[in-house]
Structure formats: C-alpha cells, structure tokens
Amino acid sequence: PDFLTISFGVKGEFRQSQQHVYIELQRDGFCQNPFFECLVAEIPEELKSKEGFTVVGYALYFYTYSTWKGRSLYLEDLYVMPEFRGINIGSRIRLFYESVGRSKQCVRLQLSVLNWNTPSRDFYAAKGGQDLTVSEGWHFVRFDGQNLDNLANDAPKI
Amino acid sequence: CFKLSQWAGRAPAAPRHRLQQVMAVFEALPAWQRNLEQDGFSKNPFFHGIVAEVSDQHRTKDGHTKIGYALYFYSYSSWAGRAIYMEDLYVMPEFRGKGIGKALMSKVAQLGLAAGCNQLDFTVLDWNKSSLDFYLSQGCFDITATVGYHCMRCKGEALEHLAQP
C-alpha cells in the first residue's frame, strides 16, 4: 500500500514513542561499532495507532560469519503490531533487510524459530528455508549467568 | 604447554600470516579464503579469533606451531543485550585432550564478558554426543532441547523468494 513508508532507524533519533525503549538498545545500536542494525516501519500521522504510535513494526539484525561461506545476516527480531498485520508490512521489511544483506555481500539469512510456532515454520519452509535442527541436527547451546562467569574464570592469562 | 593470542581487524601483518598457517591444515575453502582478508582484517571486522600456539619443539610433523583456534563475533538479543557467538572451535587431533579447546572457549567467554556480553552462544550437532556432553558438563544448556528453538537458514533462491510478498 502506498501510504506505507519504511525508513532506516540505524542512525538518527530512536523513536521515543516506542513502548519499550531500553538504555542498552540506544547504547548498542548507535555506538561507533554497533552491535545491531534496525529497520523501522512507519505510517503517516493520520493512521497512527490507538496509543499514538506511528512506528508500527521493526526488524533487528546483525552480521554473522561462517568460515565455510563468509558473511551472513542474522535476523534477531521481526515484529509488526497486531492491528497492522496482514497488509504486507512484514514483506516490505524483508525486502529492505535483504537489500541491506546483498549490499554487504551476505550469502545467507539465518534466524531461529520456536518448534511450536507452526505458522512461522510453515512460512519459512514455503519460501525454501531449511530447518537445520531437523535436517542436520544442529542445536543452539548457551552459557549465561554464573556458568558464563565460571567459564571465563578458567581462561588462562594470555 | 601452549599459549593463546588474539587476532582481529586492525591487526598488523604478522597475525594475518599466523591465521593462514593454521588455516593451511584445512581443505581449501574458496569463498572463505577470498574474503578472509576483507572480512577479518578490515576496519569493522566481521569476526575475531584466538589462536592456540605451541612451542617450536612441539610443532607438528608438517611444522605447524599454530594448532587450534576459536572464531567468534558479537551478536545481539533484544531480551538480554550483547552476546558473543562462537562460530568455530578447533584443535588439531594430535593436540586434543590437553585442555586447549577448553582454554580457547574460556578465553572467548572472558573477552565476551569484558565487552559487556551476557551470553555465549554456539551450535552443536545432536549426534556429536562427546562434544555435547563436554559442553553440558561445563555448565551450558541446550536451548533447542529445553526451549524448542530451531536453527533456520535461507540461502540462494530461498533468500530471493523470501523477499517476495
């Protein structure tokens, strides 16, 4: 629809009207070597949501690396407010981050999906995405909290 | 006995050469070799690495003293903030069982914490029981098994299709 514009929220002001604005997001997305990039979907003032938001969707992503294939893009978040779904905002956001990925010569897009989220799994499968957990047996593993501290304490002094 | 050293973007010529020494033991990876210079040693590198080195008297039959490495990059969670992702962890077979892999992983954790990261993430193949058991014994948890996250990938034509409405 032509009333929709997608603007880059990477540099410049972070919309204070967002419901959840975290200090860390501002610090980490807008420093010299940002930890992530972000695209926002914005609608005209006259179509704003009940609470007065004109930013109604976003994608948060960062660059990753594979020693086999090179640069990839990892999509961490893709969100559109419920009242604005079903009008292709998601696909317009996708178009943008894919062109960003291409401009940075990324050869892959990676993301994770919860196993019970059938609509999302079906969507990516229909587009030709591979579920590497099912097809190859990859599992995500994480260290955090005290376990991360313990692991770091075992590091040799270089 | 071994020592660890860091290599990353803005590194002088020497670390680049050392990385290539380690990489020489692997099969040729054409895309990666072409992009290594650009991606690992530019102003904003796409990855960072740590190399494990033994002294000259312990070098391999082929003369390598660089016998292991860890490759990692920074990632992000809108829930938890800064995170570190360990893409590769490798020690040459003849140098395993000496704590080098653990030392490399610990170093990645230490660097991650120093950079303000709250998580260290990586992936393991579910049939790789010995690796999975080792990592679990070190205190990590299997997000796929416990929470249900699946790793998804789109590439080539699938990547093109994804951009279509």
PDB file of C-alpha atoms in Angstrom:
ATOM      1  CA  PRO A   1       0.000   0.000   0.000  1.00  0.00           C
ATOM      2  CA  ASP A   2       1.344   3.421  -0.884  1.00  0.00           C
ATOM      3  CA  PHE A   3       0.593   5.044   2.458  1.00  0.00           C
ATOM      4  CA  LEU A   4       3.382   2.977   3.974  1.00  0.00           C
ATOM      5  CA  THR A   5       6.994   4.074   4.146  1.00  0.00           C
ATOM      6  CA  ILE A   6       9.900   2.152   5.538  1.00  0.00           C
ATOM      7  CA  SER A   7      12.686   4.217   6.992  1.00  0.00           C
ATOM      8  CA  PHE A   8      16.021   3.223   8.352  1.00  0.00           C
ATOM      9  CA  GLY A   9      16.327   3.607  12.093  1.00  0.00           C
ATOM     10  CA  VAL A  10      20.054   2.942  12.165  1.00  0.00           C
ATOM     11  CA  LYS A  11      21.456   6.436  12.508  1.00  0.00           C
ATOM     12  CA  GLY A  12      19.482   9.348  13.814  1.00  0.00           C
ATOM     13  CA  GLU A  13      16.930   9.523  16.541  1.00  0.00           C
ATOM     14  CA  PHE A  14      15.409   6.449  18.122  1.00  0.00           C
ATOM     15  CA  ARG A  15      11.681   6.977  18.373  1.00  0.00           C
ATOM     16  CA  GLN A  16      10.931   7.837  21.984  1.00  0.00           C
ATOM     17  CA  SER A  17       7.284   6.987  21.439  1.00  0.00           C
ATOM     18  CA  GLN A  18       8.129   3.264  21.338  1.00  0.00           C
ATOM     19  CA  GLN A  19       6.527   1.429  24.222  1.00  0.00           C
ATOM     20  CA  HIS A  20       9.779  -0.256  25.294  1.00  0.00           C
ATOM     21  CA  VAL A  21      12.938   1.838  24.918  1.00  0.00           C
ATOM     22  CA  TYR A  22      15.913   0.328  26.691  1.00  0.00           C
ATOM     23  CA  ILE A  23      19.083   2.267  27.508  1.00  0.00           C
ATOM     24  CA  GLU A  24      21.127  -0.691  26.225  1.00  0.00           C
ATOM     25  CA  LEU A  25      19.379  -0.603  22.838  1.00  0.00           C
ATOM     26  CA  GLN A  26      20.331   3.038  22.411  1.00  0.00           C
ATOM     27  CA  ARG A  27      23.893   2.436  23.520  1.00  0.00           C
ATOM     28  CA  ASP A  28      24.445  -0.708  21.487  1.00  0.00           C
ATOM     29  CA  GLY A  29      22.687   0.261  18.274  1.00  0.00           C
ATOM     30  CA  PHE A  30      24.132   3.714  17.860  1.00  0.00           C
ATOM     31  CA  CYS A  31      27.743   3.473  19.009  1.00  0.00           C
ATOM     32  CA  GLN A  32      30.731   3.528  16.668  1.00  0.00           C
ATOM     33  CA  ASN A  33      30.698  -0.230  16.011  1.00  0.00           C
ATOM     34  CA  PRO A  34      27.021  -1.024  16.556  1.00  0.00           C
ATOM     35  CA  PHE A  35      26.052  -4.471  17.787  1.00  0.00           C
ATOM     36  CA  PHE A  36      22.964  -4.487  15.594  1.00  0.00           C
ATOM     37  CA  GLU A  37      21.120  -2.593  12.890  1.00  0.00           C
ATOM     38  CA  CYS A  38      17.456  -1.873  12.848  1.00  0.00           C
ATOM     39  CA  LEU A  39      14.798  -1.112  10.250  1.00  0.00           C
ATOM     40  CA  VAL A  40      11.537   0.519  11.312  1.00  0.00           C
ATOM     41  CA  ALA A  41       8.200   0.650   9.537  1.00  0.00           C
ATOM     42  CA  GLU A  42       6.457   3.999   9.865  1.00  0.00           C
ATOM     43  CA  ILE A  43       2.945   5.066   8.886  1.00  0.00           C
ATOM     44  CA  PRO A  44       1.545   8.562   8.388  1.00  0.00           C
ATOM     45  CA  GLU A  45       0.333  10.511  11.437  1.00  0.00           C
ATOM     46  CA  GLU A  46      -3.335  10.273  10.423  1.00  0.00           C
ATOM     47  CA  LEU A  47      -3.188   6.457  10.577  1.00  0.00           C
ATOM     48  CA  LYS A  48      -1.426   6.210  13.928  1.00  0.00           C
ATOM     49  CA  SER A  49      -2.375   3.500  16.419  1.00  0.00           C
ATOM     50  CA  LYS A  50      -4.779   3.997  19.332  1.00  0.00           C
ATOM     51  CA  GLU A  51      -1.858   4.828  21.651  1.00  0.00           C
ATOM     52  CA  GLY A  52      -0.453   7.302  19.121  1.00  0.00           C
ATOM     53  CA  PHE A  53       2.400   5.267  17.603  1.00  0.00           C
ATOM     54  CA  THR A  54       3.484   5.859  14.026  1.00  0.00           C
ATOM     55  CA  VAL A  55       6.312   3.316  14.193  1.00  0.00           C
ATOM     56  CA  VAL A  56       4.393   0.052  13.948  1.00  0.00           C
ATOM     57  CA  GLY A  57       6.993  -2.579  13.082  1.00  0.00           C
ATOM     58  CA  TYR A  58      10.706  -3.276  13.058  1.00  0.00           C
ATOM     59  CA  ALA A  59      13.432  -5.731  12.153  1.00  0.00           C
ATOM     60  CA  LEU A  60      16.588  -6.052  14.273  1.00  0.00           C
ATOM     61  CA  TYR A  61      19.510  -7.896  12.700  1.00  0.00           C
ATOM     62  CA  PHE A  62      23.291  -8.214  12.802  1.00  0.00           C
ATOM     63  CA  TYR A  63      26.051  -9.709  10.695  1.00  0.00           C
ATOM     64  CA  THR A  64      27.486 -13.137  11.366  1.00  0.00           C
ATOM     65  CA  TYR A  65      30.254 -15.189   9.769  1.00  0.00           C
ATOM     66  CA  SER A  66      30.851 -18.684   8.523  1.00  0.00           C
ATOM     67  CA  THR A  67      34.335 -19.948   7.718  1.00  0.00           C
ATOM     68  CA  TRP A  68      32.690 -22.086   5.002  1.00  0.00           C
ATOM     69  CA  LYS A  69      30.591 -19.453   3.257  1.00  0.00           C
ATOM     70  CA  GLY A  70      31.506 -15.982   4.518  1.00  0.00           C
ATOM     71  CA  ARG A  71      29.155 -13.224   5.591  1.00  0.00           C
ATOM     72  CA  SER A  72      25.610 -13.861   6.707  1.00  0.00           C
ATOM     73  CA  LEU A  73      22.795 -11.815   8.135  1.00  0.00           C
ATOM     74  CA  TYR A  74      21.066 -12.975  11.308  1.00  0.00           C
ATOM     75  CA  LEU A  75      17.509 -11.800  11.816  1.00  0.00           C
ATOM     76  CA  GLU A  76      17.009 -11.491  15.567  1.00  0.00           C
ATOM     77  CA  ASP A  77      13.589  -9.803  15.658  1.00  0.00           C
ATOM     78  CA  LEU A  78      10.816  -9.180  13.136  1.00  0.00           C
ATOM     79  CA  TYR A  79       7.734  -7.560  14.621  1.00  0.00           C
ATOM     80  CA  VAL A  80       4.605  -5.826  13.383  1.00  0.00           C
ATOM     81  CA  MET A  81       1.959  -4.547  15.820  1.00  0.00           C
ATOM     82  CA  PRO A  82      -1.100  -6.864  15.690  1.00  0.00           C
ATOM     83  CA  GLU A  83      -3.504  -4.177  14.423  1.00  0.00           C
ATOM     84  CA  PHE A  84      -1.192  -3.546  11.426  1.00  0.00           C
ATOM     85  CA  ARG A  85      -0.703  -7.137  10.332  1.00  0.00           C
ATOM     86  CA  GLY A  86      -1.957  -8.615   7.088  1.00  0.00           C
ATOM     87  CA  ILE A  87      -1.047  -5.629   4.892  1.00  0.00           C
ATOM     88  CA  ASN A  88       2.417  -6.770   3.812  1.00  0.00           C
ATOM     89  CA  ILE A  89       4.459  -4.664   6.215  1.00  0.00           C
ATOM     90  CA  GLY A  90       6.438  -7.790   7.061  1.00  0.00           C
ATOM     91  CA  SER A  91       7.336  -8.450   3.439  1.00  0.00           C
ATOM     92  CA  ARG A  92       8.312  -4.802   2.835  1.00  0.00           C
ATOM     93  CA  ILE A  93      10.619  -5.029   5.852  1.00  0.00           C
ATOM     94  CA  ARG A  94      12.024  -8.282   4.462  1.00  0.00           C
ATOM     95  CA  LEU A  95      12.720  -6.656   1.100  1.00  0.00           C
ATOM     96  CA  PHE A  96      14.726  -3.958   2.828  1.00  0.00           C
ATOM     97  CA  TYR A  97      16.879  -6.111   5.025  1.00  0.00           C
ATOM     98  CA  GLU A  98      17.579  -8.400   2.113  1.00  0.00           C
ATOM     99  CA  SER A  99      18.822  -5.473   0.046  1.00  0.00           C
ATOM    100  CA  VAL A 100      20.969  -4.480   3.027  1.00  0.00           C
ATOM    101  CA  GLY A 101      22.293  -8.027   3.162  1.00  0.00           C
ATOM    102  CA  ARG A 102      23.048  -8.009  -0.567  1.00  0.00           C
ATOM    103  CA  SER A 103      24.853  -4.676  -0.340  1.00  0.00           C
ATOM    104  CA  LYS A 104      27.073  -6.210   2.344  1.00  0.00           C
ATOM    105  CA  GLN A 105      27.516  -9.373   0.241  1.00  0.00           C
ATOM    106  CA  CYS A 106      25.788 -11.658   2.711  1.00  0.00           C
ATOM    107  CA  VAL A 107      25.183 -15.095   1.258  1.00  0.00           C
ATOM    108  CA  ARG A 108      22.804 -16.349   3.913  1.00  0.00           C
ATOM    109  CA  LEU A 109      19.998 -15.246   6.140  1.00  0.00           C
ATOM    110  CA  GLN A 110      19.760 -17.112   9.446  1.00  0.00           C
ATOM    111  CA  LEU A 111      17.223 -16.970  12.221  1.00  0.00           C
ATOM    112  CA  SER A 112      15.626 -19.183  14.825  1.00  0.00           C
ATOM    113  CA  VAL A 113      12.023 -20.262  15.219  1.00  0.00           C
ATOM    114  CA  LEU A 114      10.315 -21.980  18.137  1.00  0.00           C
ATOM    115  CA  ASN A 115       9.313 -25.539  17.318  1.00  0.00           C
ATOM    116  CA  TRP A 116       5.662 -24.932  18.294  1.00  0.00           C
ATOM    117  CA  ASN A 117       5.384 -21.829  16.071  1.00  0.00           C
ATOM    118  CA  THR A 118       3.834 -23.728  13.161  1.00  0.00           C
ATOM    119  CA  PRO A 119       2.725 -20.676  11.107  1.00  0.00           C
ATOM    120  CA  SER A 120       6.275 -19.252  11.109  1.00  0.00           C
ATOM    121  CA  ARG A 121       7.859 -22.626  10.402  1.00  0.00           C
ATOM    122  CA  ASP A 122       5.437 -23.208   7.522  1.00  0.00           C
ATOM    123  CA  PHE A 123       6.087 -19.712   6.175  1.00  0.00           C
ATOM    124  CA  TYR A 124       9.863 -20.148   6.013  1.00  0.00           C
ATOM    125  CA  ALA A 125       9.531 -23.701   4.661  1.00  0.00           C
ATOM    126  CA  ALA A 126       7.250 -22.426   1.878  1.00  0.00           C
ATOM    127  CA  LYS A 127       9.905 -19.856   0.956  1.00  0.00           C
ATOM    128  CA  GLY A 128      12.589 -22.549   0.760  1.00  0.00           C
ATOM    129  CA  GLY A 129      14.208 -22.042   4.151  1.00  0.00           C
ATOM    130  CA  GLN A 130      15.932 -25.017   5.727  1.00  0.00           C
ATOM    131  CA  ASP A 131      15.319 -26.143   9.277  1.00  0.00           C
ATOM    132  CA  LEU A 132      18.887 -27.100  10.162  1.00  0.00           C
ATOM    133  CA  THR A 133      17.837 -28.550  13.510  1.00  0.00           C
ATOM    134  CA  VAL A 134      15.569 -31.074  11.801  1.00  0.00           C
ATOM    135  CA  SER A 135      17.661 -31.710   8.669  1.00  0.00           C
ATOM    136  CA  GLU A 136      21.172 -31.761  10.154  1.00  0.00           C
ATOM    137  CA  GLY A 137      20.707 -31.978  13.916  1.00  0.00           C
ATOM    138  CA  TRP A 138      22.055 -28.559  14.935  1.00  0.00           C
ATOM    139  CA  HIS A 139      21.219 -27.432  18.462  1.00  0.00           C
ATOM    140  CA  PHE A 140      21.672 -23.969  19.943  1.00  0.00           C
ATOM    141  CA  VAL A 141      23.729 -24.078  23.115  1.00  0.00           C
ATOM    142  CA  ARG A 142      24.233 -21.211  25.558  1.00  0.00           C
ATOM    143  CA  PHE A 143      26.379 -20.173  28.522  1.00  0.00           C
ATOM    144  CA  ASP A 144      24.981 -17.327  30.606  1.00  0.00           C
ATOM    145  CA  GLY A 145      24.880 -16.005  34.167  1.00  0.00           C
ATOM    146  CA  GLN A 146      27.065 -17.807  36.694  1.00  0.00           C
ATOM    147  CA  ASN A 147      28.001 -20.523  34.177  1.00  0.00           C
ATOM    148  CA  LEU A 148      29.450 -17.897  31.840  1.00  0.00           C
ATOM    149  CA  ASP A 149      31.400 -16.321  34.712  1.00  0.00           C
ATOM    150  CA  ASN A 150      32.773 -19.731  35.732  1.00  0.00           C
ATOM    151  CA  LEU A 151      33.862 -20.491  32.175  1.00  0.00           C
ATOM    152  CA  ALA A 152      35.606 -17.122  31.842  1.00  0.00           C
ATOM    153  CA  ASN A 153      37.408 -17.586  35.168  1.00  0.00           C
ATOM    154  CA  ASP A 154      39.056 -20.713  33.788  1.00  0.00           C
ATOM    155  CA  ALA A 155      40.709 -18.758  30.961  1.00  0.00           C
ATOM    156  CA  PRO A 156      44.497 -18.727  31.014  1.00  0.00           C
ATOM    157  CA  LYS A 157      46.229 -15.369  31.351  1.00  0.00           C
ATOM    158  CA  ILE A 158      47.414 -14.822  27.778  1.00  0.00           C
TER     159      ILE A 158
ATOM    160  CA  CYS B   1      52.211 -26.258  27.054  1.00  0.00           C
ATOM    161  CA  PHE B   2      50.560 -23.702  24.833  1.00  0.00           C
ATOM    162  CA  LYS B   3      49.740 -20.020  24.622  1.00  0.00           C
ATOM    163  CA  LEU B   4      46.776 -18.106  23.224  1.00  0.00           C
ATOM    164  CA  SER B   5      46.934 -14.938  21.173  1.00  0.00           C
ATOM    165  CA  GLN B   6      44.297 -12.738  19.631  1.00  0.00           C
ATOM    166  CA  TRP B   7      43.821 -11.688  16.054  1.00  0.00           C
ATOM    167  CA  ALA B   8      41.188  -9.343  14.681  1.00  0.00           C
ATOM    168  CA  GLY B   9      40.716  -6.362  12.439  1.00  0.00           C
ATOM    169  CA  ARG B  10      43.339  -3.638  12.522  1.00  0.00           C
ATOM    170  CA  ALA B  11      45.918  -6.383  13.188  1.00  0.00           C
ATOM    171  CA  PRO B  12      49.406  -5.917  11.732  1.00  0.00           C
ATOM    172  CA  ALA B  13      50.688  -8.279   9.051  1.00  0.00           C
ATOM    173  CA  ALA B  14      52.035 -10.967  11.416  1.00  0.00           C
ATOM    174  CA  PRO B  15      48.739 -12.269  12.882  1.00  0.00           C
ATOM    175  CA  ARG B  16      47.259 -12.484   9.380  1.00  0.00           C
ATOM    176  CA  HIS B  17      50.114 -14.756   8.379  1.00  0.00           C
ATOM    177  CA  ARG B  18      49.670 -16.871  11.501  1.00  0.00           C
ATOM    178  CA  LEU B  19      45.985 -17.360  10.764  1.00  0.00           C
ATOM    179  CA  GLN B  20      46.863 -18.534   7.285  1.00  0.00           C
ATOM    180  CA  GLN B  21      49.307 -21.007   8.818  1.00  0.00           C
ATOM    181  CA  VAL B  22      46.540 -22.536  10.912  1.00  0.00           C
ATOM    182  CA  MET B  23      44.111 -22.497   8.030  1.00  0.00           C
ATOM    183  CA  ALA B  24      46.611 -24.289   5.802  1.00  0.00           C
ATOM    184  CA  VAL B  25      45.821 -27.533   7.553  1.00  0.00           C
ATOM    185  CA  PHE B  26      42.227 -27.462   6.353  1.00  0.00           C
ATOM    186  CA  GLU B  27      40.890 -28.260   2.942  1.00  0.00           C
ATOM    187  CA  ALA B  28      40.705 -25.209   0.691  1.00  0.00           C
ATOM    188  CA  LEU B  29      37.552 -23.201   1.278  1.00  0.00           C
ATOM    189  CA  PRO B  30      37.450 -20.952  -1.787  1.00  0.00           C
ATOM    190  CA  ALA B  31      34.802 -18.414  -0.772  1.00  0.00           C
ATOM    191  CA  TRP B  32      36.237 -18.072   2.682  1.00  0.00           C
ATOM    192  CA  GLN B  33      39.849 -17.702   1.528  1.00  0.00           C
ATOM    193  CA  ARG B  34      38.888 -14.947  -0.872  1.00  0.00           C
ATOM    194  CA  ASN B  35      37.007 -12.976   1.771  1.00  0.00           C
ATOM    195  CA  LEU B  36      39.267 -13.601   4.733  1.00  0.00           C
ATOM    196  CA  GLU B  37      41.438 -10.542   4.205  1.00  0.00           C
ATOM    197  CA  GLN B  38      38.447  -8.312   3.668  1.00  0.00           C
ATOM    198  CA  ASP B  39      36.248  -9.745   6.376  1.00  0.00           C
ATOM    199  CA  GLY B  40      38.636 -10.423   9.231  1.00  0.00           C
ATOM    200  CA  PHE B  41      41.081  -7.563   8.908  1.00  0.00           C
ATOM    201  CA  SER B  42      39.083  -4.566   7.837  1.00  0.00           C
ATOM    202  CA  LYS B  43      38.164  -1.552   9.967  1.00  0.00           C
ATOM    203  CA  ASN B  44      34.957  -3.220  11.176  1.00  0.00           C
ATOM    204  CA  PRO B  45      35.797  -6.919  11.079  1.00  0.00           C
ATOM    205  CA  PHE B  46      33.037  -9.471  10.592  1.00  0.00           C
ATOM    206  CA  PHE B  47      34.773 -11.829  13.004  1.00  0.00           C
ATOM    207  CA  HIS B  48      37.509 -12.106  15.619  1.00  0.00           C
ATOM    208  CA  GLY B  49      39.720 -15.002  16.531  1.00  0.00           C
ATOM    209  CA  ILE B  50      42.068 -16.547  19.046  1.00  0.00           C
ATOM    210  CA  VAL B  51      44.909 -18.838  18.022  1.00  0.00           C
ATOM    211  CA  ALA B  52      46.494 -21.529  20.211  1.00  0.00           C
ATOM    212  CA  GLU B  53      50.211 -21.955  19.657  1.00  0.00           C
ATOM    213  CA  VAL B  54      52.734 -24.492  20.944  1.00  0.00           C
ATOM    214  CA  SER B  55      56.465 -24.009  21.211  1.00  0.00           C
ATOM    215  CA  ASP B  56      58.684 -24.933  18.306  1.00  0.00           C
ATOM    216  CA  GLN B  57      59.836 -28.233  19.847  1.00  0.00           C
ATOM    217  CA  HIS B  58      56.206 -29.429  19.958  1.00  0.00           C
ATOM    218  CA  ARG B  59      55.398 -28.472  16.382  1.00  0.00           C
ATOM    219  CA  THR B  60      53.516 -30.920  14.133  1.00  0.00           C
ATOM    220  CA  LYS B  61      55.093 -33.200  11.529  1.00  0.00           C
ATOM    221  CA  ASP B  62      54.309 -30.508   8.911  1.00  0.00           C
ATOM    222  CA  GLY B  63      55.934 -27.829  11.014  1.00  0.00           C
ATOM    223  CA  HIS B  64      52.828 -26.066  12.388  1.00  0.00           C
ATOM    224  CA  THR B  65      53.049 -24.399  15.773  1.00  0.00           C
ATOM    225  CA  LYS B  66      49.552 -22.886  15.479  1.00  0.00           C
ATOM    226  CA  ILE B  67      47.459 -25.908  16.406  1.00  0.00           C
ATOM    227  CA  GLY B  68      43.995 -24.590  17.269  1.00  0.00           C
ATOM    228  CA  TYR B  69      41.712 -21.593  17.066  1.00  0.00           C
ATOM    229  CA  ALA B  70      38.381 -20.130  18.051  1.00  0.00           C
ATOM    230  CA  LEU B  71      36.472 -17.799  15.718  1.00  0.00           C
ATOM    231  CA  TYR B  72      33.720 -15.615  17.176  1.00  0.00           C
ATOM    232  CA  PHE B  73      31.679 -12.475  16.572  1.00  0.00           C
ATOM    233  CA  TYR B  74      29.334 -10.259  18.516  1.00  0.00           C
ATOM    234  CA  SER B  75      25.611 -10.792  18.276  1.00  0.00           C
ATOM    235  CA  TYR B  76      22.556  -9.313  19.969  1.00  0.00           C
ATOM    236  CA  SER B  77      19.402 -10.260  21.806  1.00  0.00           C
ATOM    237  CA  SER B  78      16.687  -7.679  22.309  1.00  0.00           C
ATOM    238  CA  TRP B  79      15.894  -9.559  25.550  1.00  0.00           C
ATOM    239  CA  ALA B  80      19.384  -9.929  27.006  1.00  0.00           C
ATOM    240  CA  GLY B  81      21.534  -7.395  25.143  1.00  0.00           C
ATOM    241  CA  ARG B  82      25.053  -8.020  23.886  1.00  0.00           C
ATOM    242  CA  ALA B  83      26.070 -11.587  23.221  1.00  0.00           C
ATOM    243  CA  ILE B  84      29.046 -13.420  21.763  1.00  0.00           C
ATOM    244  CA  TYR B  85      28.682 -16.200  19.212  1.00  0.00           C
ATOM    245  CA  MET B  86      31.414 -18.801  18.870  1.00  0.00           C
ATOM    246  CA  GLU B  87      31.336 -19.951  15.242  1.00  0.00           C
ATOM    247  CA  ASP B  88      34.370 -22.277  15.239  1.00  0.00           C
ATOM    248  CA  LEU B  89      36.358 -24.082  17.900  1.00  0.00           C
ATOM    249  CA  TYR B  90      39.085 -26.347  16.550  1.00  0.00           C
ATOM    250  CA  VAL B  91      42.124 -28.151  17.909  1.00  0.00           C
ATOM    251  CA  MET B  92      44.256 -30.446  15.730  1.00  0.00           C
ATOM    252  CA  PRO B  93      43.558 -34.097  16.656  1.00  0.00           C
ATOM    253  CA  GLU B  94      47.049 -34.786  17.995  1.00  0.00           C
ATOM    254  CA  PHE B  95      46.731 -31.897  20.476  1.00  0.00           C
ATOM    255  CA  ARG B  96      43.357 -32.798  21.941  1.00  0.00           C
ATOM    256  CA  GLY B  97      42.742 -33.898  25.498  1.00  0.00           C
ATOM    257  CA  LYS B  98      45.142 -31.303  26.906  1.00  0.00           C
ATOM    258  CA  GLY B  99      42.639 -28.584  27.815  1.00  0.00           C
ATOM    259  CA  ILE B 100      43.392 -26.424  24.765  1.00  0.00           C
ATOM    260  CA  GLY B 101      39.795 -26.416  23.493  1.00  0.00           C
ATOM    261  CA  LYS B 102      38.535 -25.542  26.959  1.00  0.00           C
ATOM    262  CA  ALA B 103      41.135 -22.757  27.236  1.00  0.00           C
ATOM    263  CA  LEU B 104      40.103 -21.303  23.868  1.00  0.00           C
ATOM    264  CA  MET B 105      36.428 -21.387  24.844  1.00  0.00           C
ATOM    265  CA  SER B 106      37.163 -19.806  28.221  1.00  0.00           C
ATOM    266  CA  LYS B 107      39.112 -17.055  26.501  1.00  0.00           C
ATOM    267  CA  VAL B 108      36.145 -16.316  24.242  1.00  0.00           C
ATOM    268  CA  ALA B 109      33.943 -16.144  27.369  1.00  0.00           C
ATOM    269  CA  GLN B 110      36.414 -13.825  29.108  1.00  0.00           C
ATOM    270  CA  LEU B 111      36.624 -11.485  26.093  1.00  0.00           C
ATOM    271  CA  GLY B 112      32.849 -11.548  25.799  1.00  0.00           C
ATOM    272  CA  LEU B 113      32.352 -10.548  29.435  1.00  0.00           C
ATOM    273  CA  ALA B 114      34.965  -7.807  29.050  1.00  0.00           C
ATOM    274  CA  ALA B 115      32.941  -6.466  26.094  1.00  0.00           C
ATOM    275  CA  GLY B 116      29.751  -6.437  28.151  1.00  0.00           C
ATOM    276  CA  CYS B 117      28.210  -9.599  26.748  1.00  0.00           C
ATOM    277  CA  ASN B 118      25.677 -11.577  28.771  1.00  0.00           C
ATOM    278  CA  GLN B 119      25.603 -14.776  26.748  1.00  0.00           C
ATOM    279  CA  LEU B 120      27.970 -17.046  24.846  1.00  0.00           C
ATOM    280  CA  ASP B 121      26.104 -18.976  22.150  1.00  0.00           C
ATOM    281  CA  PHE B 122      27.131 -21.632  19.654  1.00  0.00           C
ATOM    282  CA  THR B 123      25.690 -24.682  17.924  1.00  0.00           C
ATOM    283  CA  VAL B 124      26.454 -28.373  18.281  1.00  0.00           C
ATOM    284  CA  LEU B 125      25.268 -31.320  16.195  1.00  0.00           C
ATOM    285  CA  ASP B 126      22.927 -33.516  18.184  1.00  0.00           C
ATOM    286  CA  TRP B 127      24.715 -36.717  17.177  1.00  0.00           C
ATOM    287  CA  ASN B 128      28.034 -35.323  18.427  1.00  0.00           C
ATOM    288  CA  LYS B 129      27.474 -36.836  21.866  1.00  0.00           C
ATOM    289  CA  SER B 130      31.016 -36.396  23.193  1.00  0.00           C
ATOM    290  CA  SER B 131      31.041 -32.663  22.348  1.00  0.00           C
ATOM    291  CA  LEU B 132      27.524 -32.108  23.661  1.00  0.00           C
ATOM    292  CA  ASP B 133      28.368 -33.933  26.912  1.00  0.00           C
ATOM    293  CA  PHE B 134      31.550 -31.901  27.287  1.00  0.00           C
ATOM    294  CA  TYR B 135      29.756 -28.563  26.817  1.00  0.00           C
ATOM    295  CA  LEU B 136      26.925 -29.548  29.161  1.00  0.00           C
ATOM    296  CA  SER B 137      29.469 -30.575  31.799  1.00  0.00           C
ATOM    297  CA  GLN B 138      30.962 -27.072  31.533  1.00  0.00           C
ATOM    298  CA  GLY B 139      27.628 -25.558  32.525  1.00  0.00           C
ATOM    299  CA  CYS B 140      25.842 -24.564  29.338  1.00  0.00           C
ATOM    300  CA  PHE B 141      22.316 -25.546  28.391  1.00  0.00           C
ATOM    301  CA  ASP B 142      20.768 -26.864  25.180  1.00  0.00           C
ATOM    302  CA  ILE B 143      18.287 -24.166  24.070  1.00  0.00           C
ATOM    303  CA  THR B 144      16.923 -26.337  21.271  1.00  0.00           C
ATOM    304  CA  ALA B 145      16.131 -29.253  23.580  1.00  0.00           C
ATOM    305  CA  THR B 146      14.837 -27.202  26.515  1.00  0.00           C
ATOM    306  CA  VAL B 147      13.105 -24.212  24.904  1.00  0.00           C
ATOM    307  CA  GLY B 148      12.455 -25.534  21.387  1.00  0.00           C
ATOM    308  CA  TYR B 149      14.376 -23.094  19.179  1.00  0.00           C
ATOM    309  CA  HIS B 150      15.291 -24.407  15.730  1.00  0.00           C
ATOM    310  CA  CYS B 151      18.152 -23.003  13.591  1.00  0.00           C
ATOM    311  CA  MET B 152      16.784 -21.766  10.269  1.00  0.00           C
ATOM    312  CA  ARG B 153      18.651 -20.816   7.144  1.00  0.00           C
ATOM    313  CA  CYS B 154      17.677 -19.195   3.841  1.00  0.00           C
ATOM    314  CA  LYS B 155      20.163 -19.035   1.016  1.00  0.00           C
ATOM    315  CA  GLY B 156      20.282 -18.795  -2.768  1.00  0.00           C
ATOM    316  CA  GLU B 157      16.841 -18.933  -4.336  1.00  0.00           C
ATOM    317  CA  ALA B 158      15.117 -19.255  -0.986  1.00  0.00           C
ATOM    318  CA  LEU B 159      16.665 -15.933   0.002  1.00  0.00           C
ATOM    319  CA  GLU B 160      15.242 -14.346  -3.177  1.00  0.00           C
ATOM    320  CA  HIS B 161      11.799 -15.852  -2.553  1.00  0.00           C
ATOM    321  CA  LEU B 162      11.733 -14.570   0.993  1.00  0.00           C
ATOM    322  CA  ALA B 163      11.780 -11.016  -0.300  1.00  0.00           C
ATOM    323  CA  GLN B 164       8.615 -11.595  -2.330  1.00  0.00           C
ATOM    324  CA  PRO B 165       5.285 -10.691  -0.734  1.00  0.00           C
TER     325      PRO B 165
END
